[in-house]
Amino acid sequence: DAGVIQSPRHEVTEMGQEVTLRCKPISGHNSLFWYRQTMMRGLELLIYFNNNVPIDDSGMPEDRFSAKMPNASFSTLKIQPSEPRDSAVYFCASSSADGDSPLHFGNGTRLTVT
Amino acid sequence: AQRVTQPEKLLSVFKGAPVELKCNYSYSGSPELFWYVQYSRQRLQLLLRHISRESIKGFTADLNKGETSFHLKKPFAQEEDSAMYYCALRAHSARQLTFGSGTQLTVLP
């Protein structure tokens, strides 16, 4: 298995532009998580899905952020409009239905908003 | 709500010296604790979890419920151990992990 796949690896955009980050979880995993990593705050959970349904989006910073999971093998995190303070590394992770399953992380997308 | 605290943002030790990365948690129930490691510009990888009670790459961590701690230890640090280490907690019957702010470990030659 290739693991969790995220794209793009790097994204540089100007303030005000729309940004879409993509994630393909490990096949067979039914939980998907979006985390944001910054130097100041470490890893923060933004949202997670179980069986494609959003369960907890309390970590989503504001209405500019939205996430979807149209099917079991694909999720997107969208920022519209983007702001410089959104610059961070965004990680996607997945886990299986087994209650003991750890999270498996993707390589992350490094977002820079200028 | 649960919380994970890693008091040290940066930690430097010399090669061959013992290392301990501190992790404290607050949670009213019975938690599951993890340590994840992130080498330079790589993905986070699971290092170990308390229910496994195993040693990975020479690292061990013991859950101390009395002190609500899950410190990561290694008796002899190696240069390749230099990385960012995150302690994480999973609440009972939860799927998501709550992470600490991380500790950047640098092992000096």
PDB file of C-alpha atoms in Angstrom:
ATOM      1  CA  ASP A   1       0.000   0.000   0.000  1.00  0.00           C
ATOM      2  CA  ALA A   2       1.312   3.457  -0.894  1.00  0.00           C
ATOM      3  CA  GLY A   3       0.015   4.899   2.321  1.00  0.00           C
ATOM      4  CA  VAL A   4      -1.929   8.114   2.637  1.00  0.00           C
ATOM      5  CA  ILE A   5      -1.368  10.245  -0.448  1.00  0.00           C
ATOM      6  CA  GLN A   6      -1.630  14.011  -0.361  1.00  0.00           C
ATOM      7  CA  SER A   7      -1.351  16.527  -3.165  1.00  0.00           C
ATOM      8  CA  PRO A   8       0.156  18.897  -3.864  1.00  0.00           C
ATOM      9  CA  ARG A   9       3.320  18.628  -1.739  1.00  0.00           C
ATOM     10  CA  HIS A  10       3.837  22.369  -1.917  1.00  0.00           C
ATOM     11  CA  GLU A  11       1.439  25.173  -2.699  1.00  0.00           C
ATOM     12  CA  VAL A  12       2.321  28.838  -2.970  1.00  0.00           C
ATOM     13  CA  THR A  13      -0.528  31.212  -3.575  1.00  0.00           C
ATOM     14  CA  GLU A  14      -1.447  34.829  -3.177  1.00  0.00           C
ATOM     15  CA  MET A  15      -3.735  36.123  -0.516  1.00  0.00           C
ATOM     16  CA  GLY A  16      -7.360  35.950  -1.587  1.00  0.00           C
ATOM     17  CA  GLN A  17      -6.950  32.936  -3.850  1.00  0.00           C
ATOM     18  CA  GLU A  18      -8.761  29.651  -3.389  1.00  0.00           C
ATOM     19  CA  VAL A  19      -6.659  26.707  -2.297  1.00  0.00           C
ATOM     20  CA  THR A  20      -7.670  23.045  -2.532  1.00  0.00           C
ATOM     21  CA  LEU A  21      -5.734  20.316  -0.788  1.00  0.00           C
ATOM     22  CA  ARG A  22      -6.359  16.690  -1.634  1.00  0.00           C
ATOM     23  CA  CYS A  23      -6.044  13.431   0.216  1.00  0.00           C
ATOM     24  CA  LYS A  24      -6.395   9.761  -0.644  1.00  0.00           C
ATOM     25  CA  PRO A  25      -6.600   7.603   2.477  1.00  0.00           C
ATOM     26  CA  ILE A  26      -5.295   4.080   2.799  1.00  0.00           C
ATOM     27  CA  SER A  27      -7.661   1.660   1.112  1.00  0.00           C
ATOM     28  CA  GLY A  28     -10.007   0.097   3.630  1.00  0.00           C
ATOM     29  CA  HIS A  29      -9.597   2.823   6.227  1.00  0.00           C
ATOM     30  CA  ASN A  30     -12.891   4.378   7.194  1.00  0.00           C
ATOM     31  CA  SER A  31     -11.722   7.365   9.263  1.00  0.00           C
ATOM     32  CA  LEU A  32      -9.992  10.380   7.771  1.00  0.00           C
ATOM     33  CA  PHE A  33      -8.486  13.325   9.617  1.00  0.00           C
ATOM     34  CA  TRP A  34      -7.183  16.739   8.586  1.00  0.00           C
ATOM     35  CA  TYR A  35      -4.548  18.313  10.845  1.00  0.00           C
ATOM     36  CA  ARG A  36      -2.698  21.617  10.584  1.00  0.00           C
ATOM     37  CA  GLN A  37       0.881  21.941  11.797  1.00  0.00           C
ATOM     38  CA  THR A  38       2.446  25.259  12.766  1.00  0.00           C
ATOM     39  CA  MET A  39       5.498  26.160  14.802  1.00  0.00           C
ATOM     40  CA  MET A  40       3.420  28.032  17.338  1.00  0.00           C
ATOM     41  CA  ARG A  41       0.572  25.582  17.881  1.00  0.00           C
ATOM     42  CA  GLY A  42       1.931  22.222  16.823  1.00  0.00           C
ATOM     43  CA  LEU A  43      -0.637  19.811  15.400  1.00  0.00           C
ATOM     44  CA  GLU A  44      -4.275  20.866  15.536  1.00  0.00           C
ATOM     45  CA  LEU A  45      -7.173  18.716  14.428  1.00  0.00           C
ATOM     46  CA  LEU A  46      -9.304  20.579  11.919  1.00  0.00           C
ATOM     47  CA  ILE A  47     -11.938  17.984  11.075  1.00  0.00           C
ATOM     48  CA  TYR A  48     -12.440  14.270  10.867  1.00  0.00           C
ATOM     49  CA  PHE A  49     -14.731  11.980   8.914  1.00  0.00           C
ATOM     50  CA  ASN A  50     -16.033   8.545   9.730  1.00  0.00           C
ATOM     51  CA  ASN A  51     -17.476   6.544   6.822  1.00  0.00           C
ATOM     52  CA  ASN A  52     -17.352   9.740   4.714  1.00  0.00           C
ATOM     53  CA  VAL A  53     -19.484  11.671   7.224  1.00  0.00           C
ATOM     54  CA  PRO A  54     -18.002  14.678   9.048  1.00  0.00           C
ATOM     55  CA  ILE A  55     -18.057  13.886  12.756  1.00  0.00           C
ATOM     56  CA  ASP A  56     -16.192  16.765  14.389  1.00  0.00           C
ATOM     57  CA  ASP A  57     -15.395  20.016  12.613  1.00  0.00           C
ATOM     58  CA  SER A  58     -14.938  22.095  15.743  1.00  0.00           C
ATOM     59  CA  GLY A  59     -11.298  22.655  14.840  1.00  0.00           C
ATOM     60  CA  MET A  60     -12.047  24.334  11.530  1.00  0.00           C
ATOM     61  CA  PRO A  61     -10.820  27.903  12.090  1.00  0.00           C
ATOM     62  CA  GLU A  62     -13.574  29.799  10.337  1.00  0.00           C
ATOM     63  CA  ASP A  63     -15.987  29.761   7.439  1.00  0.00           C
ATOM     64  CA  ARG A  64     -13.178  30.201   4.954  1.00  0.00           C
ATOM     65  CA  PHE A  65     -12.293  26.549   5.561  1.00  0.00           C
ATOM     66  CA  SER A  66     -14.394  23.684   4.253  1.00  0.00           C
ATOM     67  CA  ALA A  67     -13.788  19.957   3.840  1.00  0.00           C
ATOM     68  CA  LYS A  68     -15.546  17.263   1.901  1.00  0.00           C
ATOM     69  CA  MET A  69     -15.315  13.525   1.516  1.00  0.00           C
ATOM     70  CA  PRO A  70     -17.430  12.555  -1.486  1.00  0.00           C
ATOM     71  CA  ASN A  71     -16.336   8.908  -1.322  1.00  0.00           C
ATOM     72  CA  ALA A  72     -14.212   6.537   0.732  1.00  0.00           C
ATOM     73  CA  SER A  73     -11.067   7.179  -1.291  1.00  0.00           C
ATOM     74  CA  PHE A  74     -10.941  10.957  -1.577  1.00  0.00           C
ATOM     75  CA  SER A  75     -11.158  14.070   0.556  1.00  0.00           C
ATOM     76  CA  THR A  76     -10.523  17.758  -0.022  1.00  0.00           C
ATOM     77  CA  LEU A  77      -9.783  20.671   2.256  1.00  0.00           C
ATOM     78  CA  LYS A  78     -10.552  24.035   0.721  1.00  0.00           C
ATOM     79  CA  ILE A  79      -9.604  27.509   1.859  1.00  0.00           C
ATOM     80  CA  GLN A  80     -11.419  30.396   0.211  1.00  0.00           C
ATOM     81  CA  PRO A  81     -10.218  33.097   0.373  1.00  0.00           C
ATOM     82  CA  SER A  82      -6.760  32.254   1.653  1.00  0.00           C
ATOM     83  CA  GLU A  83      -4.836  34.514   4.034  1.00  0.00           C
ATOM     84  CA  PRO A  84      -1.144  34.656   5.020  1.00  0.00           C
ATOM     85  CA  ARG A  85      -1.957  33.279   8.488  1.00  0.00           C
ATOM     86  CA  ASP A  86      -3.158  30.074   6.814  1.00  0.00           C
ATOM     87  CA  SER A  87       0.443  29.278   5.909  1.00  0.00           C
ATOM     88  CA  ALA A  88       1.217  25.916   7.526  1.00  0.00           C
ATOM     89  CA  VAL A  89       1.710  22.251   6.753  1.00  0.00           C
ATOM     90  CA  TYR A  90      -1.598  20.438   6.360  1.00  0.00           C
ATOM     91  CA  PHE A  91      -1.594  16.731   7.110  1.00  0.00           C
ATOM     92  CA  CYS A  92      -4.162  14.156   6.220  1.00  0.00           C
ATOM     93  CA  ALA A  93      -4.323  10.901   8.192  1.00  0.00           C
ATOM     94  CA  SER A  94      -6.478   7.809   8.084  1.00  0.00           C
ATOM     95  CA  SER A  95      -7.231   4.886  10.335  1.00  0.00           C
ATOM     96  CA  SER A  96      -9.195   1.676  10.120  1.00  0.00           C
ATOM     97  CA  ALA A  97     -12.383   0.695  11.895  1.00  0.00           C
ATOM     98  CA  ASP A  98     -10.391  -1.268  14.449  1.00  0.00           C
ATOM     99  CA  GLY A  99     -10.670   0.726  17.661  1.00  0.00           C
ATOM    100  CA  ASP A 100      -6.986   0.165  18.351  1.00  0.00           C
ATOM    101  CA  SER A 101      -5.835   1.363  14.965  1.00  0.00           C
ATOM    102  CA  PRO A 102      -3.261   4.147  15.038  1.00  0.00           C
ATOM    103  CA  LEU A 103      -3.371   7.071  12.628  1.00  0.00           C
ATOM    104  CA  HIS A 104      -1.345   6.838   9.430  1.00  0.00           C
ATOM    105  CA  PHE A 105      -0.227  10.191   8.084  1.00  0.00           C
ATOM    106  CA  GLY A 106       0.429  11.479   4.592  1.00  0.00           C
ATOM    107  CA  ASN A 107       3.478  13.541   3.650  1.00  0.00           C
ATOM    108  CA  GLY A 108       1.617  16.769   4.118  1.00  0.00           C
ATOM    109  CA  THR A 109       1.038  19.827   1.964  1.00  0.00           C
ATOM    110  CA  ARG A 110       3.179  22.850   2.747  1.00  0.00           C
ATOM    111  CA  LEU A 111       1.009  25.885   2.069  1.00  0.00           C
ATOM    112  CA  THR A 112       2.473  29.360   1.741  1.00  0.00           C
ATOM    113  CA  VAL A 113       0.115  32.285   1.282  1.00  0.00           C
ATOM    114  CA  THR A 114       1.839  35.532   0.330  1.00  0.00           C
TER     115      THR A 114
ATOM    116  CA  ALA B   1     -11.788  17.899  27.280  1.00  0.00           C
ATOM    117  CA  GLN B   2      -8.415  16.245  27.051  1.00  0.00           C
ATOM    118  CA  ARG B   3      -5.095  18.058  26.863  1.00  0.00           C
ATOM    119  CA  VAL B   4      -1.510  17.001  26.171  1.00  0.00           C
ATOM    120  CA  THR B   5       1.418  19.068  27.387  1.00  0.00           C
ATOM    121  CA  GLN B   6       4.985  18.802  26.213  1.00  0.00           C
ATOM    122  CA  PRO B   7       6.832  21.387  28.280  1.00  0.00           C
ATOM    123  CA  GLU B   8      10.015  21.489  26.194  1.00  0.00           C
ATOM    124  CA  LYS B   9       9.890  22.924  22.688  1.00  0.00           C
ATOM    125  CA  LEU B  10      13.596  22.275  22.164  1.00  0.00           C
ATOM    126  CA  LEU B  11      15.889  19.683  23.704  1.00  0.00           C
ATOM    127  CA  SER B  12      19.561  19.114  22.930  1.00  0.00           C
ATOM    128  CA  VAL B  13      21.694  16.254  24.183  1.00  0.00           C
ATOM    129  CA  PHE B  14      25.055  14.842  23.223  1.00  0.00           C
ATOM    130  CA  LYS B  15      25.400  11.536  21.423  1.00  0.00           C
ATOM    131  CA  GLY B  16      25.494   8.683  23.908  1.00  0.00           C
ATOM    132  CA  ALA B  17      23.752  10.644  26.637  1.00  0.00           C
ATOM    133  CA  PRO B  18      20.366   9.613  28.045  1.00  0.00           C
ATOM    134  CA  VAL B  19      17.354  11.497  26.783  1.00  0.00           C
ATOM    135  CA  GLU B  20      13.889  11.994  28.229  1.00  0.00           C
ATOM    136  CA  LEU B  21      11.109  13.829  26.442  1.00  0.00           C
ATOM    137  CA  LYS B  22       8.358  14.819  28.817  1.00  0.00           C
ATOM    138  CA  CYS B  23       4.661  14.412  28.209  1.00  0.00           C
ATOM    139  CA  ASN B  24       1.830  15.096  30.628  1.00  0.00           C
ATOM    140  CA  TYR B  25      -1.846  14.745  29.946  1.00  0.00           C
ATOM    141  CA  SER B  26      -5.152  15.678  31.449  1.00  0.00           C
ATOM    142  CA  TYR B  27      -8.126  13.427  30.842  1.00  0.00           C
ATOM    143  CA  SER B  28     -10.741  12.178  33.229  1.00  0.00           C
ATOM    144  CA  GLY B  29     -11.102   8.742  31.662  1.00  0.00           C
ATOM    145  CA  SER B  30      -8.732   5.961  30.665  1.00  0.00           C
ATOM    146  CA  PRO B  31      -6.539   7.274  27.855  1.00  0.00           C
ATOM    147  CA  GLU B  32      -4.516   5.655  25.133  1.00  0.00           C
ATOM    148  CA  LEU B  33      -1.130   7.336  24.699  1.00  0.00           C
ATOM    149  CA  PHE B  34       1.130   7.462  21.674  1.00  0.00           C
ATOM    150  CA  TRP B  35       4.459   8.890  20.616  1.00  0.00           C
ATOM    151  CA  TYR B  36       4.842   9.986  17.000  1.00  0.00           C
ATOM    152  CA  VAL B  37       8.140  11.029  15.398  1.00  0.00           C
ATOM    153  CA  GLN B  38       8.686  13.329  12.443  1.00  0.00           C
ATOM    154  CA  TYR B  39      12.114  13.314  10.813  1.00  0.00           C
ATOM    155  CA  SER B  40      13.109  16.356   8.837  1.00  0.00           C
ATOM    156  CA  ARG B  41      10.411  17.157   6.248  1.00  0.00           C
ATOM    157  CA  GLN B  42       8.885  13.680   6.438  1.00  0.00           C
ATOM    158  CA  ARG B  43       5.516  12.425   7.490  1.00  0.00           C
ATOM    159  CA  LEU B  44       4.656  11.677  11.079  1.00  0.00           C
ATOM    160  CA  GLN B  45       5.280   8.071  11.972  1.00  0.00           C
ATOM    161  CA  LEU B  46       4.038   6.121  14.919  1.00  0.00           C
ATOM    162  CA  LEU B  47       6.956   5.432  17.239  1.00  0.00           C
ATOM    163  CA  LEU B  48       5.222   3.560  20.023  1.00  0.00           C
ATOM    164  CA  ARG B  49       1.997   3.287  21.982  1.00  0.00           C
ATOM    165  CA  HIS B  50       1.512   2.459  25.606  1.00  0.00           C
ATOM    166  CA  ILE B  51      -0.693  -0.582  25.067  1.00  0.00           C
ATOM    167  CA  SER B  52       2.086  -2.297  23.113  1.00  0.00           C
ATOM    168  CA  ARG B  53       4.605  -1.919  25.934  1.00  0.00           C
ATOM    169  CA  GLU B  54       7.427  -2.385  23.456  1.00  0.00           C
ATOM    170  CA  SER B  55      10.744  -0.698  22.742  1.00  0.00           C
ATOM    171  CA  ILE B  56      11.190   0.868  19.328  1.00  0.00           C
ATOM    172  CA  LYS B  57      14.602   2.131  18.192  1.00  0.00           C
ATOM    173  CA  GLY B  58      15.691   1.913  21.808  1.00  0.00           C
ATOM    174  CA  PHE B  59      12.895   4.198  23.025  1.00  0.00           C
ATOM    175  CA  THR B  60      10.501   3.259  25.788  1.00  0.00           C
ATOM    176  CA  ALA B  61       7.626   5.057  27.446  1.00  0.00           C
ATOM    177  CA  ASP B  62       5.658   4.089  30.520  1.00  0.00           C
ATOM    178  CA  LEU B  63       2.196   5.342  31.284  1.00  0.00           C
ATOM    179  CA  ASN B  64       2.102   6.698  34.834  1.00  0.00           C
ATOM    180  CA  LYS B  65      -1.531   7.278  35.700  1.00  0.00           C
ATOM    181  CA  GLY B  66      -0.675   8.706  39.110  1.00  0.00           C
ATOM    182  CA  GLU B  67       1.449  11.448  37.590  1.00  0.00           C
ATOM    183  CA  THR B  68      -0.593  11.534  34.343  1.00  0.00           C
ATOM    184  CA  SER B  69       2.632  11.263  32.387  1.00  0.00           C
ATOM    185  CA  PHE B  70       3.949   9.314  29.408  1.00  0.00           C
ATOM    186  CA  HIS B  71       7.575  10.370  29.144  1.00  0.00           C
ATOM    187  CA  LEU B  72       9.706   9.021  26.301  1.00  0.00           C
ATOM    188  CA  LYS B  73      13.149   7.737  27.241  1.00  0.00           C
ATOM    189  CA  LYS B  74      16.250   6.381  25.599  1.00  0.00           C
ATOM    190  CA  PRO B  75      19.397   5.490  27.526  1.00  0.00           C
ATOM    191  CA  PHE B  76      21.893   6.369  24.779  1.00  0.00           C
ATOM    192  CA  ALA B  77      20.857   8.958  22.189  1.00  0.00           C
ATOM    193  CA  GLN B  78      22.056   8.668  18.587  1.00  0.00           C
ATOM    194  CA  GLU B  79      22.425  11.446  16.017  1.00  0.00           C
ATOM    195  CA  GLU B  80      19.749   9.834  13.868  1.00  0.00           C
ATOM    196  CA  ASP B  81      17.275  10.337  16.712  1.00  0.00           C
ATOM    197  CA  SER B  82      17.219  14.056  15.929  1.00  0.00           C
ATOM    198  CA  ALA B  83      13.618  14.783  15.007  1.00  0.00           C
ATOM    199  CA  MET B  84      10.363  16.324  16.199  1.00  0.00           C
ATOM    200  CA  TYR B  85       8.539  14.170  18.711  1.00  0.00           C
ATOM    201  CA  TYR B  86       4.827  14.456  19.414  1.00  0.00           C
ATOM    202  CA  CYS B  87       2.969  12.920  22.299  1.00  0.00           C
ATOM    203  CA  ALA B  88      -0.679  12.170  21.574  1.00  0.00           C
ATOM    204  CA  LEU B  89      -3.734  10.980  23.465  1.00  0.00           C
ATOM    205  CA  ARG B  90      -6.830   9.194  22.304  1.00  0.00           C
ATOM    206  CA  ALA B  91      -9.834   9.380  24.562  1.00  0.00           C
ATOM    207  CA  HIS B  92     -11.901   6.315  25.259  1.00  0.00           C
ATOM    208  CA  SER B  93     -13.981   5.290  22.224  1.00  0.00           C
ATOM    209  CA  ALA B  94     -12.706   8.281  20.241  1.00  0.00           C
ATOM    210  CA  ARG B  95     -11.093   8.075  16.808  1.00  0.00           C
ATOM    211  CA  GLN B  96      -9.115  11.287  16.765  1.00  0.00           C
ATOM    212  CA  LEU B  97      -5.843  12.023  18.522  1.00  0.00           C
ATOM    213  CA  THR B  98      -5.061  15.108  20.558  1.00  0.00           C
ATOM    214  CA  PHE B  99      -1.431  16.078  20.112  1.00  0.00           C
ATOM    215  CA  GLY B 100       0.977  17.997  22.277  1.00  0.00           C
ATOM    216  CA  SER B 101       2.881  20.905  20.789  1.00  0.00           C
ATOM    217  CA  GLY B 102       5.935  18.760  20.090  1.00  0.00           C
ATOM    218  CA  THR B 103       9.563  18.665  21.200  1.00  0.00           C
ATOM    219  CA  GLN B 104      12.394  19.164  18.726  1.00  0.00           C
ATOM    220  CA  LEU B 105      15.203  16.850  19.782  1.00  0.00           C
ATOM    221  CA  THR B 106      18.715  17.539  18.560  1.00  0.00           C
ATOM    222  CA  VAL B 107      21.434  15.007  19.261  1.00  0.00           C
ATOM    223  CA  LEU B 108      24.834  16.635  19.030  1.00  0.00           C
ATOM    224  CA  PRO B 109      27.920  14.728  17.893  1.00  0.00           C
TER     225      PRO B 109
END
